[in-house]
């Protein structure tokens, strides 16, 4: 599988990467054997970049990924995980519901300060069984997760000391690249005003349908040497299923407008003799700003189906035909929190 460089770092990632939300039991339990089989299938397909986070199964995904990678040459794969949440053990009857089935008995405390990032990073190393991590993302900073007022507090912690922690980790070789992992565009632009990001893991905002990243972020990434890793290429379902009754967009029912746009996208894909899902998976890689497309599942059959979409070839000139039916989703972000955070 082809690789692309992450920003101006020495890290190279496969164009298709594996996201570990599924093996962290997102929405439904995945057995240990199925998780291992799915990871093995990804490896056999040539995927060498794996993304995880403490949030996924309250640490379960990191444990499973670390177990799978144990004994493999350390330079044969790339791992990313995330900071911003510190896990805290709780009793079984006090485990919060973050959307993961049968998670480990932990709760998460948001902490973007120097101490919080260092503590979260050390926890990640332990669960993964590694002594360094290739890419670390600041996870879910932004208004969408925290709301305007709470985000100002977290932004202040990140600006006052959190970035210092990441700089220290990178300077001593504990990490090679620093990024942010979010699903809103404005926070990425705000962060880039204050810190040099090597990469951005952006979910759902640069897809065949949703082009929210295009007006500003893509050009800025190209100019500043920041790579994008794109998740959510199916926009939570509709670009995989098509415009069927009950199709979902952005984790909710697709509106009539979205359904109509997708019907046009389907027709264009059919004209070029490719499934809509194939066009959706391959589209982000048409941009030089994108280093990798992230796909995640805990089911070997689902991964096989997704990887099969790469077998279809689409004329690069065809991408422009899809542009007429795209949208820019409303961004929930407050445009001023970083100024407020600086006092």
CSV table of C-alpha atoms in Angstrom, one decimal:
chain,number,residue,atom,x,y,z
A,1,UNK,CA,0.0,0.0,0.0
A,2,UNK,CA,1.3,3.5,-0.9
A,3,UNK,CA,2.4,5.8,1.9
A,4,UNK,CA,2.4,9.6,2.3
A,5,UNK,CA,4.5,11.8,4.5
A,6,UNK,CA,2.9,13.5,7.6
A,7,UNK,CA,3.6,17.2,7.3
A,8,UNK,CA,7.3,18.1,7.6
A,9,UNK,CA,8.0,15.1,9.9
A,10,UNK,CA,9.8,11.8,9.2
A,11,UNK,CA,6.5,9.9,9.7
A,12,UNK,CA,5.1,8.1,6.7
A,13,UNK,CA,1.6,6.6,6.9
A,14,UNK,CA,-0.3,4.3,4.6
A,15,UNK,CA,-2.9,5.9,2.5
A,16,UNK,CA,-5.5,3.8,4.2
A,17,UNK,CA,-5.3,3.6,7.9
A,18,UNK,CA,-7.2,1.6,10.6
A,19,UNK,CA,-9.3,3.4,13.3
A,20,UNK,CA,-9.8,1.5,16.5
A,21,UNK,CA,-13.2,2.7,17.6
A,22,UNK,CA,-14.8,-0.6,16.5
A,23,UNK,CA,-12.4,-2.8,18.4
A,24,UNK,CA,-13.1,-0.6,21.4
A,25,UNK,CA,-16.8,-1.8,21.3
A,26,UNK,CA,-18.4,1.2,19.9
A,27,UNK,CA,-22.2,0.7,20.2
A,28,UNK,CA,-21.8,-3.1,20.4
A,29,UNK,CA,-19.4,-5.6,21.9
A,30,UNK,CA,-16.7,-7.1,19.8
A,31,UNK,CA,-15.0,-10.3,21.0
A,32,UNK,CA,-11.3,-10.4,21.6
A,33,UNK,CA,-10.9,-12.9,18.8
A,34,UNK,CA,-12.9,-10.8,16.3
A,35,UNK,CA,-10.8,-7.7,17.2
A,36,UNK,CA,-7.6,-9.6,16.6
A,37,UNK,CA,-8.9,-11.0,13.4
A,38,UNK,CA,-9.9,-7.6,12.1
A,39,UNK,CA,-6.5,-6.1,13.0
A,40,UNK,CA,-4.8,-9.1,11.3
A,41,UNK,CA,-6.8,-8.5,8.2
A,42,UNK,CA,-5.9,-4.9,8.1
A,43,UNK,CA,-2.2,-5.8,8.5
A,44,UNK,CA,-2.4,-8.4,5.7
A,45,UNK,CA,-4.0,-5.8,3.4
A,46,UNK,CA,-0.9,-3.6,3.9
A,47,UNK,CA,-2.3,-1.1,6.4
A,48,UNK,CA,0.5,0.0,8.7
A,49,UNK,CA,-1.0,3.1,10.4
A,50,UNK,CA,-3.3,2.4,13.4
A,51,UNK,CA,-5.2,5.2,15.3
A,52,UNK,CA,-6.6,4.7,18.7
A,53,UNK,CA,-7.6,6.8,21.8
A,54,UNK,CA,-8.2,6.4,25.5
A,55,UNK,CA,-11.9,7.1,24.9
A,56,UNK,CA,-12.4,4.0,22.8
A,57,UNK,CA,-13.7,1.4,25.2
A,58,UNK,CA,-12.2,3.4,28.1
A,59,UNK,CA,-8.8,2.1,27.2
A,60,UNK,CA,-9.9,-1.2,25.7
A,61,UNK,CA,-8.9,-0.3,22.1
A,62,UNK,CA,-5.4,0.7,23.2
A,63,UNK,CA,-5.0,-2.6,25.1
A,64,UNK,CA,-6.2,-4.6,22.1
A,65,UNK,CA,-4.0,-2.8,19.6
A,66,UNK,CA,-1.0,-3.0,21.9
A,67,UNK,CA,-1.5,-6.8,22.2
A,68,UNK,CA,-1.8,-7.2,18.5
A,69,UNK,CA,1.4,-5.2,17.8
A,70,UNK,CA,3.5,-6.9,20.5
A,71,UNK,CA,6.5,-8.5,19.0
A,72,UNK,CA,6.3,-6.8,15.6
A,73,UNK,CA,9.3,-4.6,14.6
A,74,UNK,CA,8.6,-1.2,16.1
A,75,UNK,CA,9.6,0.6,12.8
A,76,UNK,CA,7.2,-1.5,10.8
A,77,UNK,CA,4.0,0.4,11.8
A,78,UNK,CA,2.8,3.8,12.9
A,79,UNK,CA,0.5,4.4,15.9
A,80,UNK,CA,-1.4,7.5,16.9
A,81,UNK,CA,-3.4,8.0,20.0
A,82,UNK,CA,-4.8,11.0,21.8
A,83,UNK,CA,-4.5,13.2,24.9
A,84,UNK,CA,-7.0,15.5,26.6
A,85,UNK,CA,-8.7,12.8,28.7
A,86,UNK,CA,-7.2,11.2,31.7
A,87,UNK,CA,-8.8,7.9,32.7
A,88,UNK,CA,-9.8,7.3,36.3
A,89,UNK,CA,-10.8,3.9,37.8
A,90,UNK,CA,-14.3,3.6,39.1
A,91,UNK,CA,-16.5,0.8,40.4
A,92,UNK,CA,-18.4,-1.3,37.9
A,93,UNK,CA,-21.7,0.3,38.8
A,94,UNK,CA,-20.3,3.8,38.2
A,95,UNK,CA,-18.9,3.3,34.7
A,96,UNK,CA,-20.2,6.2,32.6
A,97,UNK,CA,-21.9,5.5,29.2
A,98,UNK,CA,-19.8,7.0,26.5
A,99,UNK,CA,-21.4,4.9,23.8
A,100,UNK,CA,-19.1,1.8,24.2
A,101,UNK,CA,-20.4,-1.6,25.1
A,102,UNK,CA,-18.7,-3.5,28.0
A,103,UNK,CA,-16.0,-1.0,28.4
A,104,UNK,CA,-13.2,-1.2,31.0
A,105,UNK,CA,-14.1,0.2,34.4
A,106,UNK,CA,-12.8,3.8,34.0
A,107,UNK,CA,-14.2,7.3,33.7
A,108,UNK,CA,-12.5,10.1,31.8
A,109,UNK,CA,-11.6,13.5,33.1
A,110,UNK,CA,-10.9,16.2,30.5
A,111,UNK,CA,-7.5,17.8,31.1
A,112,UNK,CA,-5.6,19.8,28.5
A,113,UNK,CA,-3.0,21.2,30.9
A,114,UNK,CA,0.7,20.2,31.0
A,115,UNK,CA,0.1,17.8,33.9
A,116,UNK,CA,-3.0,16.3,32.3
A,117,UNK,CA,-1.3,15.7,28.9
A,118,UNK,CA,1.7,14.2,30.5
A,119,UNK,CA,-0.4,11.9,32.6
A,120,UNK,CA,-2.6,10.9,29.7
A,121,UNK,CA,0.4,10.2,27.5
A,122,UNK,CA,2.0,7.9,30.2
A,123,UNK,CA,-1.3,6.0,30.5
A,124,UNK,CA,-1.4,5.5,26.8
A,125,UNK,CA,2.2,4.2,26.7
A,126,UNK,CA,1.3,1.6,29.4
A,127,UNK,CA,-1.9,0.4,27.7
A,128,UNK,CA,-0.2,0.2,24.3
A,129,UNK,CA,3.0,-1.4,25.7
A,130,UNK,CA,5.1,1.1,23.8
A,131,UNK,CA,7.9,3.5,24.9
A,132,UNK,CA,7.1,6.0,22.2
A,133,UNK,CA,4.1,7.0,20.0
A,134,UNK,CA,4.4,8.3,16.5
A,135,UNK,CA,1.6,10.8,16.4
A,136,UNK,CA,-0.3,12.3,19.4
A,137,UNK,CA,-3.6,14.2,18.7
A,138,UNK,CA,-5.2,16.7,21.1
A,139,UNK,CA,-8.6,15.0,21.3
A,140,UNK,CA,-12.0,16.8,21.1
A,141,UNK,CA,-11.0,20.2,22.1
A,142,UNK,CA,-13.7,22.6,20.8
A,143,UNK,CA,-17.2,23.9,21.2
A,144,UNK,CA,-18.9,20.8,19.8
A,145,UNK,CA,-17.7,18.7,22.7
A,146,UNK,CA,-17.5,21.2,25.6
A,147,UNK,CA,-19.8,24.1,24.8
A,148,UNK,CA,-18.6,27.7,24.5
A,149,UNK,CA,-17.9,28.5,28.1
A,150,UNK,CA,-16.3,25.2,29.2
A,151,UNK,CA,-14.2,25.2,26.0
A,152,UNK,CA,-12.7,28.6,27.0
A,153,UNK,CA,-11.4,27.0,30.2
A,154,UNK,CA,-9.9,24.1,28.3
A,155,UNK,CA,-8.4,26.4,25.7
A,156,UNK,CA,-6.7,28.4,28.4
A,157,UNK,CA,-5.2,25.2,29.9
A,158,UNK,CA,-3.9,24.1,26.5
A,159,UNK,CA,-2.4,27.5,25.6
A,160,UNK,CA,-0.9,28.2,29.0
A,161,UNK,CA,0.8,24.8,29.5
A,162,UNK,CA,-0.6,22.0,27.4
A,163,UNK,CA,1.3,22.9,24.2
A,164,UNK,CA,4.5,23.0,26.3
A,165,UNK,CA,4.0,19.4,27.2
A,166,UNK,CA,3.6,18.3,23.6
A,167,UNK,CA,6.7,20.3,22.6
A,168,UNK,CA,8.7,18.6,25.3
A,169,UNK,CA,7.5,15.1,24.3
A,170,UNK,CA,8.4,15.8,20.7
A,171,UNK,CA,11.8,17.3,21.5
A,172,UNK,CA,12.9,14.3,23.5
A,173,UNK,CA,11.7,11.8,20.8
A,174,UNK,CA,8.7,10.4,22.7
A,175,UNK,CA,6.5,11.5,19.8
A,176,UNK,CA,7.3,12.4,16.2
A,177,UNK,CA,4.2,14.4,15.2
A,178,UNK,CA,1.7,16.6,17.0
A,179,UNK,CA,-1.9,17.0,15.8
A,180,UNK,CA,-5.5,17.6,16.8
A,181,UNK,CA,-8.4,15.1,16.4
A,182,UNK,CA,-11.8,16.8,16.0
A,183,UNK,CA,-14.8,17.0,13.7
A,184,UNK,CA,-15.2,20.7,13.4
A,185,UNK,CA,-13.2,23.0,11.2
A,186,UNK,CA,-13.1,26.3,13.1
A,187,UNK,CA,-11.1,24.9,16.0
A,188,UNK,CA,-8.4,23.7,13.6
A,189,UNK,CA,-8.0,27.2,12.2
A,190,UNK,CA,-7.9,28.6,15.7
A,191,UNK,CA,-5.3,26.2,16.9
A,192,UNK,CA,-3.1,26.9,13.8
A,193,UNK,CA,-3.0,30.5,14.8
A,194,UNK,CA,-1.2,29.5,18.0
A,195,UNK,CA,0.7,26.4,17.4
A,196,UNK,CA,2.4,24.5,14.5
A,197,UNK,CA,0.4,21.4,13.9
A,198,UNK,CA,2.0,18.5,11.9
A,199,UNK,CA,-1.4,16.9,11.2
A,200,UNK,CA,-5.1,17.1,11.8
A,201,UNK,CA,-7.4,14.2,12.1
A,202,UNK,CA,-10.7,15.6,10.8
A,203,UNK,CA,-13.8,13.5,10.8
A,204,UNK,CA,-16.7,14.1,8.5
A,205,UNK,CA,-15.7,17.5,7.2
A,206,UNK,CA,-13.9,16.6,4.0
A,207,UNK,CA,-15.9,14.0,2.2
A,208,UNK,CA,-17.6,13.5,-1.2
A,209,UNK,CA,-20.6,15.2,0.3
A,210,UNK,CA,-19.4,17.5,3.1
A,211,UNK,CA,-16.8,20.0,2.0
A,212,UNK,CA,-16.6,22.2,5.1
A,213,UNK,CA,-12.8,21.9,5.1
A,214,UNK,CA,-12.4,23.3,1.6
A,215,UNK,CA,-13.1,27.1,2.0
A,216,UNK,CA,-10.1,27.7,4.3
A,217,UNK,CA,-8.5,24.7,5.9
A,218,UNK,CA,-7.2,22.7,2.9
A,219,UNK,CA,-5.4,25.7,1.5
A,220,UNK,CA,-3.9,26.6,4.9
A,221,UNK,CA,-2.7,23.0,5.4
A,222,UNK,CA,-1.0,23.0,2.1
A,223,UNK,CA,0.6,26.4,2.8
A,224,UNK,CA,1.8,25.5,6.3
A,225,UNK,CA,2.8,21.9,5.7
A,226,UNK,CA,0.1,20.4,7.9
A,227,UNK,CA,-1.3,17.0,6.8
A,228,UNK,CA,-4.9,15.9,7.0
A,229,UNK,CA,-6.0,12.4,8.1
A,230,UNK,CA,-9.6,12.1,7.1
A,231,UNK,CA,-12.1,10.0,9.1
A,232,UNK,CA,-15.8,9.7,8.6
A,233,UNK,CA,-15.7,9.4,4.9
A,234,UNK,CA,-19.2,7.9,4.8
A,235,UNK,CA,-20.6,10.8,6.9
A,236,UNK,CA,-21.9,8.2,9.4
A,237,UNK,CA,-23.6,6.1,6.8
A,238,UNK,CA,-25.3,7.8,3.9
A,239,UNK,CA,-22.3,7.7,1.6
A,240,UNK,CA,-22.1,3.9,2.1
A,241,UNK,CA,-25.7,3.0,2.0
A,242,UNK,CA,-26.9,5.7,-0.5
A,243,UNK,CA,-30.1,7.7,-0.2
A,244,UNK,CA,-32.2,5.0,1.3
A,245,UNK,CA,-35.0,5.4,3.9
A,246,UNK,CA,-33.5,5.8,7.3
A,247,UNK,CA,-30.1,6.8,6.0
A,248,UNK,CA,-28.0,8.7,8.5
A,249,UNK,CA,-25.9,11.8,8.0
A,250,UNK,CA,-23.7,13.2,10.8
A,251,UNK,CA,-25.1,10.6,13.3
A,252,UNK,CA,-28.7,11.7,12.7
A,253,UNK,CA,-31.5,11.1,10.1
A,254,UNK,CA,-30.5,12.6,6.8
A,255,UNK,CA,-32.5,15.6,5.8
A,256,UNK,CA,-34.5,15.8,2.5
A,257,UNK,CA,-31.8,18.1,1.1
A,258,UNK,CA,-29.0,15.7,2.0
A,259,UNK,CA,-30.9,12.8,0.5
A,260,UNK,CA,-31.4,14.7,-2.7
A,261,UNK,CA,-27.7,15.6,-3.0
A,262,UNK,CA,-26.7,12.0,-2.4
A,263,UNK,CA,-29.0,10.8,-5.1
A,264,UNK,CA,-27.1,13.0,-7.5
A,265,UNK,CA,-23.8,11.8,-6.2
A,266,UNK,CA,-25.0,8.2,-6.7
A,267,UNK,CA,-25.9,8.9,-10.3
A,268,UNK,CA,-22.5,10.4,-11.0
A,269,UNK,CA,-20.7,7.4,-9.5
A,270,UNK,CA,-22.9,5.0,-11.5
A,271,UNK,CA,-22.1,6.9,-14.6
A,272,UNK,CA,-18.5,6.2,-14.0
A,273,UNK,CA,-19.2,2.6,-13.1
A,274,UNK,CA,-18.1,2.8,-9.5
A,275,UNK,CA,-20.1,2.3,-6.2
A,276,UNK,CA,-20.8,5.4,-4.3
A,277,UNK,CA,-18.9,4.0,-1.3
A,278,UNK,CA,-15.8,3.5,-3.6
A,279,UNK,CA,-15.9,7.2,-4.7
A,280,UNK,CA,-16.4,8.3,-1.0
A,281,UNK,CA,-13.4,6.3,0.2
A,282,UNK,CA,-11.1,7.5,-2.5
A,283,UNK,CA,-12.2,11.1,-2.8
A,284,UNK,CA,-10.1,12.6,0.1
A,285,UNK,CA,-6.9,11.2,-1.4
A,286,UNK,CA,-7.4,13.3,-4.5
A,287,UNK,CA,-6.0,16.2,-2.4
A,288,UNK,CA,-2.3,16.6,-1.8
A,289,UNK,CA,-3.2,17.9,1.7
A,290,UNK,CA,-4.4,14.5,2.8
A,291,UNK,CA,-2.0,11.9,4.1
A,292,UNK,CA,-4.4,9.1,4.9
A,293,UNK,CA,-8.1,8.0,5.0
A,294,UNK,CA,-9.1,6.4,8.2
A,295,UNK,CA,-11.6,3.5,8.2
A,296,UNK,CA,-12.7,1.7,11.4
A,297,UNK,CA,-14.6,-1.5,12.2
A,298,UNK,CA,-14.5,-4.4,14.6
A,299,UNK,CA,-15.8,-6.8,12.0
A,300,UNK,CA,-13.6,-8.6,9.5
A,301,UNK,CA,-16.4,-8.8,6.9
A,302,UNK,CA,-17.0,-5.1,7.1
A,303,UNK,CA,-13.3,-4.3,6.7
A,304,UNK,CA,-13.1,-6.7,3.7
A,305,UNK,CA,-16.1,-4.9,2.1
A,306,UNK,CA,-14.6,-1.5,2.7
A,307,UNK,CA,-11.2,-2.5,1.4
A,308,UNK,CA,-12.8,-3.9,-1.8
A,309,UNK,CA,-13.9,-0.3,-2.7
A,310,UNK,CA,-10.2,0.4,-3.5
A,311,UNK,CA,-10.4,-2.0,-6.4
A,312,UNK,CA,-12.5,0.4,-8.4
A,313,UNK,CA,-10.7,3.0,-10.4
A,314,UNK,CA,-12.1,6.5,-11.1
A,315,UNK,CA,-10.8,9.0,-13.6
A,316,UNK,CA,-9.3,11.9,-11.6
A,317,UNK,CA,-11.2,14.3,-13.9
A,318,UNK,CA,-14.5,12.9,-12.6
A,319,UNK,CA,-14.1,14.5,-9.2
A,320,UNK,CA,-15.2,17.9,-10.4
A,321,UNK,CA,-18.6,16.4,-11.4
A,322,UNK,CA,-19.4,15.7,-7.8
A,323,UNK,CA,-18.7,19.3,-6.7
A,324,UNK,CA,-22.1,20.6,-7.8
A,325,UNK,CA,-24.0,18.6,-5.1
A,326,UNK,CA,-21.8,19.1,-2.0
A,327,UNK,CA,-22.5,21.1,1.1
A,328,UNK,CA,-20.7,23.0,3.8
A,329,UNK,CA,-22.1,22.0,7.2
A,330,UNK,CA,-22.8,24.7,9.8
A,331,UNK,CA,-19.9,24.9,12.2
A,332,UNK,CA,-20.9,25.0,15.9
A,333,UNK,CA,-17.8,26.7,17.0
A,334,UNK,CA,-17.5,30.1,18.7
A,335,UNK,CA,-15.2,32.1,16.5
A,336,UNK,CA,-13.7,34.0,19.5
A,337,UNK,CA,-12.8,31.5,22.3
A,338,UNK,CA,-9.1,31.6,21.8
A,339,UNK,CA,-8.9,35.4,22.2
A,340,UNK,CA,-11.0,35.0,25.4
A,341,UNK,CA,-8.7,32.1,26.5
A,342,UNK,CA,-5.7,34.4,26.3
A,343,UNK,CA,-7.2,36.8,28.7
